[in-house]
Amino acid sequence: MTVSLLGAMCWGSALAQASVPSNKTRVIFFGMQNQADFELKVKPVFDSTANCKSCEILNYTPYTAEGTVDEQAMHERIETLPADTSFVFFDFNLKSNDQSKALLEALNKKADSGLMVVGSAGAPKANEASGPLTRTVLGQVHNAVIIGELGDRDRLMPSAFYGPEMLTALRPPKDKIGQGYSPLIFAANLAENWNKRSPQQWNDHFKTKKSKNRKIWMDLNDLF
């Protein structure tokens, strides 16, 4: 009995949130914020945007013992996603290099098996220069749905990664401009509408919308 209890405790931190009903639309979140920021800044925006009682966003970001994001463990978390994951949402992007290679490979393995990857176009770290999405992790993930953010005058944020790999860029509410919320708002709208299509149908739907729409940037009404 003692061994069983210890085993359950070891698995608890990774799987404690995996007991929700299977009819949930479960969005698995990965971010660069600390755990407190997820509860204070991310989850409330998702919950208020997704008008859906069965929608849920769960923080699957790995953390070190000190409570900071453990980037080196990201790929391990991708490999152990809950079986009833609807789609994953990356609230950041990274430049593609030797350090991020394992993460890219893990994401493409999941994407090739049918998992939808939604993510932010993102921006480089403080000591890095911006560049095209083709040189980033999400820009190389198969069929990734990448969302950028618009600032004042509906222009892309100047420091952001850029390129046609983006599905669109969205302008957030005025009080959230410049804070990186547009991709999260998109993810919440997708969660609310998720059960209308299969993952492959959603991918086809977004590709068709992008090919037929003449706007520079589609808005949420164009997509949902």
PDB file of C-alpha atoms in Angstrom:
ATOM      1  CA  MET A   1       0.000   0.000   0.000  1.00  0.00           C
ATOM      2  CA  THR A   2       2.845   2.402   0.844  1.00  0.00           C
ATOM      3  CA  VAL A   3       4.486   1.848  -2.539  1.00  0.00           C
ATOM      4  CA  SER A   4       1.193   2.479  -4.311  1.00  0.00           C
ATOM      5  CA  LEU A   5       0.637   5.716  -2.442  1.00  0.00           C
ATOM      6  CA  LEU A   6       4.142   6.937  -3.220  1.00  0.00           C
ATOM      7  CA  GLY A   7       3.646   6.117  -6.877  1.00  0.00           C
ATOM      8  CA  ALA A   8       0.394   8.040  -6.963  1.00  0.00           C
ATOM      9  CA  MET A   9       2.077  11.038  -5.393  1.00  0.00           C
ATOM     10  CA  CYS A  10       4.883  10.997  -7.968  1.00  0.00           C
ATOM     11  CA  TRP A  11       2.424  11.001 -10.836  1.00  0.00           C
ATOM     12  CA  GLY A  12       0.158  13.536  -9.191  1.00  0.00           C
ATOM     13  CA  SER A  13       1.935  16.708 -10.249  1.00  0.00           C
ATOM     14  CA  ALA A  14       1.775  15.782 -13.932  1.00  0.00           C
ATOM     15  CA  LEU A  15      -1.587  14.057 -14.106  1.00  0.00           C
ATOM     16  CA  ALA A  16      -3.726  15.529 -11.354  1.00  0.00           C
ATOM     17  CA  GLN A  17      -5.569  17.654 -13.877  1.00  0.00           C
ATOM     18  CA  ALA A  18      -6.283  14.730 -16.210  1.00  0.00           C
ATOM     19  CA  SER A  19      -9.470  13.631 -14.449  1.00  0.00           C
ATOM     20  CA  VAL A  20     -11.878  16.089 -16.063  1.00  0.00           C
ATOM     21  CA  PRO A  21     -14.725  14.576 -18.103  1.00  0.00           C
ATOM     22  CA  SER A  22     -13.828  13.621 -21.656  1.00  0.00           C
ATOM     23  CA  ASN A  23     -16.530  15.920 -23.056  1.00  0.00           C
ATOM     24  CA  LYS A  24     -14.437  18.908 -21.983  1.00  0.00           C
ATOM     25  CA  THR A  25     -12.728  21.040 -24.582  1.00  0.00           C
ATOM     26  CA  ARG A  26      -9.310  20.899 -23.017  1.00  0.00           C
ATOM     27  CA  VAL A  27      -6.722  23.460 -24.074  1.00  0.00           C
ATOM     28  CA  ILE A  28      -3.213  22.659 -22.876  1.00  0.00           C
ATOM     29  CA  PHE A  29      -1.247  25.848 -22.219  1.00  0.00           C
ATOM     30  CA  PHE A  30       2.485  26.444 -22.425  1.00  0.00           C
ATOM     31  CA  GLY A  31       3.884  29.836 -21.522  1.00  0.00           C
ATOM     32  CA  MET A  32       6.851  31.774 -20.219  1.00  0.00           C
ATOM     33  CA  GLN A  33       4.960  33.293 -17.296  1.00  0.00           C
ATOM     34  CA  ASN A  34       5.303  32.052 -13.752  1.00  0.00           C
ATOM     35  CA  GLN A  35       2.502  30.036 -12.215  1.00  0.00           C
ATOM     36  CA  ALA A  36       0.991  33.027 -10.460  1.00  0.00           C
ATOM     37  CA  ASP A  37       0.745  34.975 -13.725  1.00  0.00           C
ATOM     38  CA  PHE A  38      -1.158  32.120 -15.336  1.00  0.00           C
ATOM     39  CA  GLU A  39      -3.813  32.234 -12.632  1.00  0.00           C
ATOM     40  CA  LEU A  40      -3.965  36.030 -12.489  1.00  0.00           C
ATOM     41  CA  LYS A  41      -3.553  37.053 -16.145  1.00  0.00           C
ATOM     42  CA  VAL A  42      -4.058  34.116 -18.509  1.00  0.00           C
ATOM     43  CA  LYS A  43      -6.892  32.013 -17.146  1.00  0.00           C
ATOM     44  CA  PRO A  44      -9.267  34.940 -16.415  1.00  0.00           C
ATOM     45  CA  VAL A  45      -8.966  36.246 -20.006  1.00  0.00           C
ATOM     46  CA  PHE A  46      -9.547  32.771 -21.443  1.00  0.00           C
ATOM     47  CA  ASP A  47     -12.538  32.110 -19.181  1.00  0.00           C
ATOM     48  CA  SER A  48     -14.148  35.475 -19.928  1.00  0.00           C
ATOM     49  CA  THR A  49     -13.615  35.119 -23.689  1.00  0.00           C
ATOM     50  CA  ALA A  50     -14.638  31.489 -24.163  1.00  0.00           C
ATOM     51  CA  ASN A  51     -18.386  31.537 -23.545  1.00  0.00           C
ATOM     52  CA  CYS A  52     -18.335  27.813 -22.954  1.00  0.00           C
ATOM     53  CA  LYS A  53     -18.927  25.948 -19.689  1.00  0.00           C
ATOM     54  CA  SER A  54     -17.174  22.858 -21.031  1.00  0.00           C
ATOM     55  CA  CYS A  55     -14.021  24.760 -22.078  1.00  0.00           C
ATOM     56  CA  GLU A  56     -10.958  24.535 -19.898  1.00  0.00           C
ATOM     57  CA  ILE A  57      -7.375  25.788 -20.146  1.00  0.00           C
ATOM     58  CA  LEU A  58      -4.744  23.916 -18.165  1.00  0.00           C
ATOM     59  CA  ASN A  59      -1.207  25.086 -17.521  1.00  0.00           C
ATOM     60  CA  TYR A  60       1.197  22.326 -18.570  1.00  0.00           C
ATOM     61  CA  THR A  61       4.316  24.483 -18.450  1.00  0.00           C
ATOM     62  CA  PRO A  62       7.241  22.777 -16.683  1.00  0.00           C
ATOM     63  CA  TYR A  63       8.845  24.677 -13.815  1.00  0.00           C
ATOM     64  CA  THR A  64      12.104  24.370 -11.934  1.00  0.00           C
ATOM     65  CA  ALA A  65      12.244  23.929  -8.168  1.00  0.00           C
ATOM     66  CA  GLU A  66      12.670  27.709  -7.954  1.00  0.00           C
ATOM     67  CA  GLY A  67       9.405  28.268  -9.831  1.00  0.00           C
ATOM     68  CA  THR A  68      10.883  29.526 -13.100  1.00  0.00           C
ATOM     69  CA  VAL A  69      10.026  28.056 -16.504  1.00  0.00           C
ATOM     70  CA  ASP A  70      12.126  24.998 -17.339  1.00  0.00           C
ATOM     71  CA  GLU A  71      12.621  25.412 -21.102  1.00  0.00           C
ATOM     72  CA  GLN A  72      14.721  22.253 -21.342  1.00  0.00           C
ATOM     73  CA  ALA A  73      11.796  20.133 -20.112  1.00  0.00           C
ATOM     74  CA  MET A  74       9.242  21.517 -22.580  1.00  0.00           C
ATOM     75  CA  HIS A  75       9.649  18.661 -25.056  1.00  0.00           C
ATOM     76  CA  GLU A  76       9.122  16.082 -22.292  1.00  0.00           C
ATOM     77  CA  ARG A  77       5.806  17.674 -21.392  1.00  0.00           C
ATOM     78  CA  ILE A  78       4.728  17.620 -25.037  1.00  0.00           C
ATOM     79  CA  GLU A  79       5.473  13.899 -25.150  1.00  0.00           C
ATOM     80  CA  THR A  80       3.231  13.251 -22.112  1.00  0.00           C
ATOM     81  CA  LEU A  81       0.119  15.292 -22.970  1.00  0.00           C
ATOM     82  CA  PRO A  82      -3.198  14.096 -21.482  1.00  0.00           C
ATOM     83  CA  ALA A  83      -5.009  11.704 -23.804  1.00  0.00           C
ATOM     84  CA  ASP A  84      -8.067  13.960 -24.024  1.00  0.00           C
ATOM     85  CA  THR A  85      -6.183  17.089 -25.111  1.00  0.00           C
ATOM     86  CA  SER A  86      -8.239  19.074 -27.641  1.00  0.00           C
ATOM     87  CA  PHE A  87      -5.379  21.287 -28.815  1.00  0.00           C
ATOM     88  CA  VAL A  88      -2.237  22.852 -27.411  1.00  0.00           C
ATOM     89  CA  PHE A  89      -1.647  26.579 -27.157  1.00  0.00           C
ATOM     90  CA  PHE A  90       1.827  28.094 -27.047  1.00  0.00           C
ATOM     91  CA  ASP A  91       1.735  31.611 -25.655  1.00  0.00           C
ATOM     92  CA  PHE A  92       5.267  32.287 -26.902  1.00  0.00           C
ATOM     93  CA  ASN A  93       7.650  31.410 -29.699  1.00  0.00           C
ATOM     94  CA  LEU A  94      11.360  30.645 -29.786  1.00  0.00           C
ATOM     95  CA  LYS A  95      14.084  30.946 -32.368  1.00  0.00           C
ATOM     96  CA  SER A  96      14.929  27.593 -33.886  1.00  0.00           C
ATOM     97  CA  ASN A  97      18.385  26.441 -32.770  1.00  0.00           C
ATOM     98  CA  ASP A  98      20.163  23.518 -31.152  1.00  0.00           C
ATOM     99  CA  GLN A  99      18.551  24.300 -27.785  1.00  0.00           C
ATOM    100  CA  SER A 100      15.000  24.215 -29.183  1.00  0.00           C
ATOM    101  CA  LYS A 101      15.516  21.256 -31.543  1.00  0.00           C
ATOM    102  CA  ALA A 102      14.001  18.669 -29.162  1.00  0.00           C
ATOM    103  CA  LEU A 103      10.902  20.827 -28.675  1.00  0.00           C
ATOM    104  CA  LEU A 104      10.409  21.244 -32.434  1.00  0.00           C
ATOM    105  CA  GLU A 105      10.778  17.519 -33.039  1.00  0.00           C
ATOM    106  CA  ALA A 106       8.302  16.672 -30.269  1.00  0.00           C
ATOM    107  CA  LEU A 107       5.753  19.159 -31.609  1.00  0.00           C
ATOM    108  CA  ASN A 108       6.029  17.891 -35.174  1.00  0.00           C
ATOM    109  CA  LYS A 109       5.616  14.317 -34.004  1.00  0.00           C
ATOM    110  CA  LYS A 110       2.373  15.288 -32.263  1.00  0.00           C
ATOM    111  CA  ALA A 111       1.215  17.444 -35.180  1.00  0.00           C
ATOM    112  CA  ASP A 112       1.776  14.573 -37.609  1.00  0.00           C
ATOM    113  CA  SER A 113      -0.391  12.364 -35.393  1.00  0.00           C
ATOM    114  CA  GLY A 114      -3.299  14.834 -35.699  1.00  0.00           C
ATOM    115  CA  LEU A 115      -2.817  17.233 -32.776  1.00  0.00           C
ATOM    116  CA  MET A 116      -3.533  20.880 -33.576  1.00  0.00           C
ATOM    117  CA  VAL A 117      -0.857  23.318 -32.413  1.00  0.00           C
ATOM    118  CA  VAL A 118      -2.000  26.914 -31.922  1.00  0.00           C
ATOM    119  CA  GLY A 119       0.519  29.553 -31.007  1.00  0.00           C
ATOM    120  CA  SER A 120       1.632  33.122 -30.806  1.00  0.00           C
ATOM    121  CA  ALA A 121       3.855  34.548 -33.521  1.00  0.00           C
ATOM    122  CA  GLY A 122       5.821  35.748 -30.540  1.00  0.00           C
ATOM    123  CA  ALA A 123       8.822  37.988 -30.227  1.00  0.00           C
ATOM    124  CA  PRO A 124      12.536  37.381 -29.688  1.00  0.00           C
ATOM    125  CA  LYS A 125      14.096  37.472 -26.264  1.00  0.00           C
ATOM    126  CA  ALA A 126      15.532  40.754 -25.043  1.00  0.00           C
ATOM    127  CA  ASN A 127      19.037  39.996 -26.306  1.00  0.00           C
ATOM    128  CA  GLU A 128      17.906  38.730 -29.716  1.00  0.00           C
ATOM    129  CA  ALA A 129      16.906  40.381 -32.987  1.00  0.00           C
ATOM    130  CA  SER A 130      13.553  39.813 -34.676  1.00  0.00           C
ATOM    131  CA  GLY A 131      13.269  37.751 -37.833  1.00  0.00           C
ATOM    132  CA  PRO A 132      11.008  35.645 -40.039  1.00  0.00           C
ATOM    133  CA  LEU A 133       8.788  32.938 -38.607  1.00  0.00           C
ATOM    134  CA  THR A 134      10.585  30.366 -40.758  1.00  0.00           C
ATOM    135  CA  ARG A 135      13.483  30.640 -38.315  1.00  0.00           C
ATOM    136  CA  THR A 136      11.317  29.965 -35.273  1.00  0.00           C
ATOM    137  CA  VAL A 137       9.982  26.810 -33.650  1.00  0.00           C
ATOM    138  CA  LEU A 138       6.300  27.424 -34.362  1.00  0.00           C
ATOM    139  CA  GLY A 139       7.097  28.610 -37.876  1.00  0.00           C
ATOM    140  CA  GLN A 140       8.415  25.098 -38.581  1.00  0.00           C
ATOM    141  CA  VAL A 141       5.645  23.097 -36.886  1.00  0.00           C
ATOM    142  CA  HIS A 142       3.492  21.273 -39.415  1.00  0.00           C
ATOM    143  CA  ASN A 143       0.098  22.971 -39.876  1.00  0.00           C
ATOM    144  CA  ALA A 144       0.600  25.217 -36.851  1.00  0.00           C
ATOM    145  CA  VAL A 145      -2.038  27.934 -36.487  1.00  0.00           C
ATOM    146  CA  ILE A 146       0.008  31.048 -35.734  1.00  0.00           C
ATOM    147  CA  ILE A 147      -1.588  34.288 -34.552  1.00  0.00           C
ATOM    148  CA  GLY A 148       0.090  37.664 -34.382  1.00  0.00           C
ATOM    149  CA  GLU A 149      -0.902  40.815 -32.517  1.00  0.00           C
ATOM    150  CA  LEU A 150      -1.767  44.225 -33.889  1.00  0.00           C
ATOM    151  CA  GLY A 151      -0.987  47.439 -32.106  1.00  0.00           C
ATOM    152  CA  ASP A 152      -1.990  51.000 -32.807  1.00  0.00           C
ATOM    153  CA  ARG A 153      -3.063  51.720 -36.404  1.00  0.00           C
ATOM    154  CA  ASP A 154      -3.452  47.964 -36.925  1.00  0.00           C
ATOM    155  CA  ARG A 155       0.235  47.394 -37.459  1.00  0.00           C
ATOM    156  CA  LEU A 156       2.195  44.396 -36.224  1.00  0.00           C
ATOM    157  CA  MET A 157       4.138  44.950 -33.038  1.00  0.00           C
ATOM    158  CA  PRO A 158       7.580  46.147 -34.241  1.00  0.00           C
ATOM    159  CA  SER A 159       9.611  43.549 -32.326  1.00  0.00           C
ATOM    160  CA  ALA A 160       7.478  40.526 -33.300  1.00  0.00           C
ATOM    161  CA  PHE A 161       8.407  37.614 -35.530  1.00  0.00           C
ATOM    162  CA  TYR A 162       6.759  38.005 -38.927  1.00  0.00           C
ATOM    163  CA  GLY A 163       5.865  36.162 -42.112  1.00  0.00           C
ATOM    164  CA  PRO A 164       3.100  34.555 -44.184  1.00  0.00           C
ATOM    165  CA  GLU A 165       3.081  31.554 -41.844  1.00  0.00           C
ATOM    166  CA  MET A 166       0.705  33.572 -39.656  1.00  0.00           C
ATOM    167  CA  LEU A 167      -2.965  32.820 -40.172  1.00  0.00           C
ATOM    168  CA  THR A 168      -3.730  36.398 -39.163  1.00  0.00           C
ATOM    169  CA  ALA A 169      -2.943  39.069 -36.591  1.00  0.00           C
ATOM    170  CA  LEU A 170      -5.619  40.373 -34.258  1.00  0.00           C
ATOM    171  CA  ARG A 171      -6.103  43.632 -32.427  1.00  0.00           C
ATOM    172  CA  PRO A 172      -6.932  43.039 -28.759  1.00  0.00           C
ATOM    173  CA  PRO A 173      -9.193  45.262 -26.635  1.00  0.00           C
ATOM    174  CA  LYS A 174      -7.745  48.733 -26.062  1.00  0.00           C
ATOM    175  CA  ASP A 175      -6.813  48.025 -22.464  1.00  0.00           C
ATOM    176  CA  LYS A 176      -4.748  45.010 -23.538  1.00  0.00           C
ATOM    177  CA  ILE A 177      -2.875  46.365 -26.557  1.00  0.00           C
ATOM    178  CA  GLY A 178       0.814  45.531 -26.428  1.00  0.00           C
ATOM    179  CA  GLN A 179       0.421  42.807 -23.801  1.00  0.00           C
ATOM    180  CA  GLY A 180       0.354  39.794 -26.108  1.00  0.00           C
ATOM    181  CA  TYR A 181      -3.265  38.751 -25.526  1.00  0.00           C
ATOM    182  CA  SER A 182      -4.424  38.368 -29.140  1.00  0.00           C
ATOM    183  CA  PRO A 183      -3.304  34.721 -29.575  1.00  0.00           C
ATOM    184  CA  LEU A 184      -4.944  33.793 -26.255  1.00  0.00           C
ATOM    185  CA  ILE A 185      -8.195  35.441 -27.340  1.00  0.00           C
ATOM    186  CA  PHE A 186      -8.053  33.462 -30.586  1.00  0.00           C
ATOM    187  CA  ALA A 187      -7.466  30.228 -28.642  1.00  0.00           C
ATOM    188  CA  ALA A 188     -10.477  30.954 -26.434  1.00  0.00           C
ATOM    189  CA  ASN A 189     -12.704  31.496 -29.478  1.00  0.00           C
ATOM    190  CA  LEU A 190     -11.424  28.277 -31.035  1.00  0.00           C
ATOM    191  CA  ALA A 191     -12.174  26.397 -27.809  1.00  0.00           C
ATOM    192  CA  GLU A 192     -15.714  27.757 -27.768  1.00  0.00           C
ATOM    193  CA  ASN A 193     -16.291  26.539 -31.331  1.00  0.00           C
ATOM    194  CA  TRP A 194     -14.085  23.445 -31.186  1.00  0.00           C
ATOM    195  CA  ASN A 195     -16.793  20.778 -31.314  1.00  0.00           C
ATOM    196  CA  LYS A 196     -18.135  22.061 -34.645  1.00  0.00           C
ATOM    197  CA  ARG A 197     -15.243  20.492 -36.590  1.00  0.00           C
ATOM    198  CA  SER A 198     -12.512  17.901 -36.342  1.00  0.00           C
ATOM    199  CA  PRO A 199      -8.889  19.122 -36.041  1.00  0.00           C
ATOM    200  CA  GLN A 200      -8.277  18.400 -39.729  1.00  0.00           C
ATOM    201  CA  GLN A 201     -11.469  20.222 -40.682  1.00  0.00           C
ATOM    202  CA  TRP A 202     -10.368  23.234 -38.638  1.00  0.00           C
ATOM    203  CA  ASN A 203      -7.012  23.255 -40.437  1.00  0.00           C
ATOM    204  CA  ASP A 204      -8.751  23.078 -43.813  1.00  0.00           C
ATOM    205  CA  HIS A 205     -11.248  25.751 -42.745  1.00  0.00           C
ATOM    206  CA  PHE A 206      -8.532  28.225 -41.748  1.00  0.00           C
ATOM    207  CA  LYS A 207      -6.495  27.584 -44.907  1.00  0.00           C
ATOM    208  CA  THR A 208      -9.574  28.172 -47.057  1.00  0.00           C
ATOM    209  CA  LYS A 209     -10.462  31.361 -45.205  1.00  0.00           C
ATOM    210  CA  LYS A 210      -6.944  32.681 -45.627  1.00  0.00           C
ATOM    211  CA  SER A 211      -6.798  31.873 -49.344  1.00  0.00           C
ATOM    212  CA  LYS A 212     -10.152  33.514 -50.106  1.00  0.00           C
ATOM    213  CA  ASN A 213     -10.035  36.556 -47.829  1.00  0.00           C
ATOM    214  CA  ARG A 214      -8.684  39.769 -49.341  1.00  0.00           C
ATOM    215  CA  LYS A 215      -8.130  41.589 -46.077  1.00  0.00           C
ATOM    216  CA  ILE A 216      -4.598  42.172 -44.875  1.00  0.00           C
ATOM    217  CA  TRP A 217      -5.649  40.798 -41.489  1.00  0.00           C
ATOM    218  CA  MET A 218      -8.748  38.693 -40.906  1.00  0.00           C
ATOM    219  CA  ASP A 219     -10.638  39.303 -37.668  1.00  0.00           C
ATOM    220  CA  LEU A 220     -12.435  36.822 -35.435  1.00  0.00           C
ATOM    221  CA  ASN A 221     -15.730  37.226 -37.304  1.00  0.00           C
ATOM    222  CA  ASP A 222     -13.995  36.122 -40.488  1.00  0.00           C
ATOM    223  CA  LEU A 223     -12.645  32.981 -38.838  1.00  0.00           C
ATOM    224  CA  PHE A 224     -15.507  31.788 -36.651  1.00  0.00           C
TER     225      PHE A 224
END
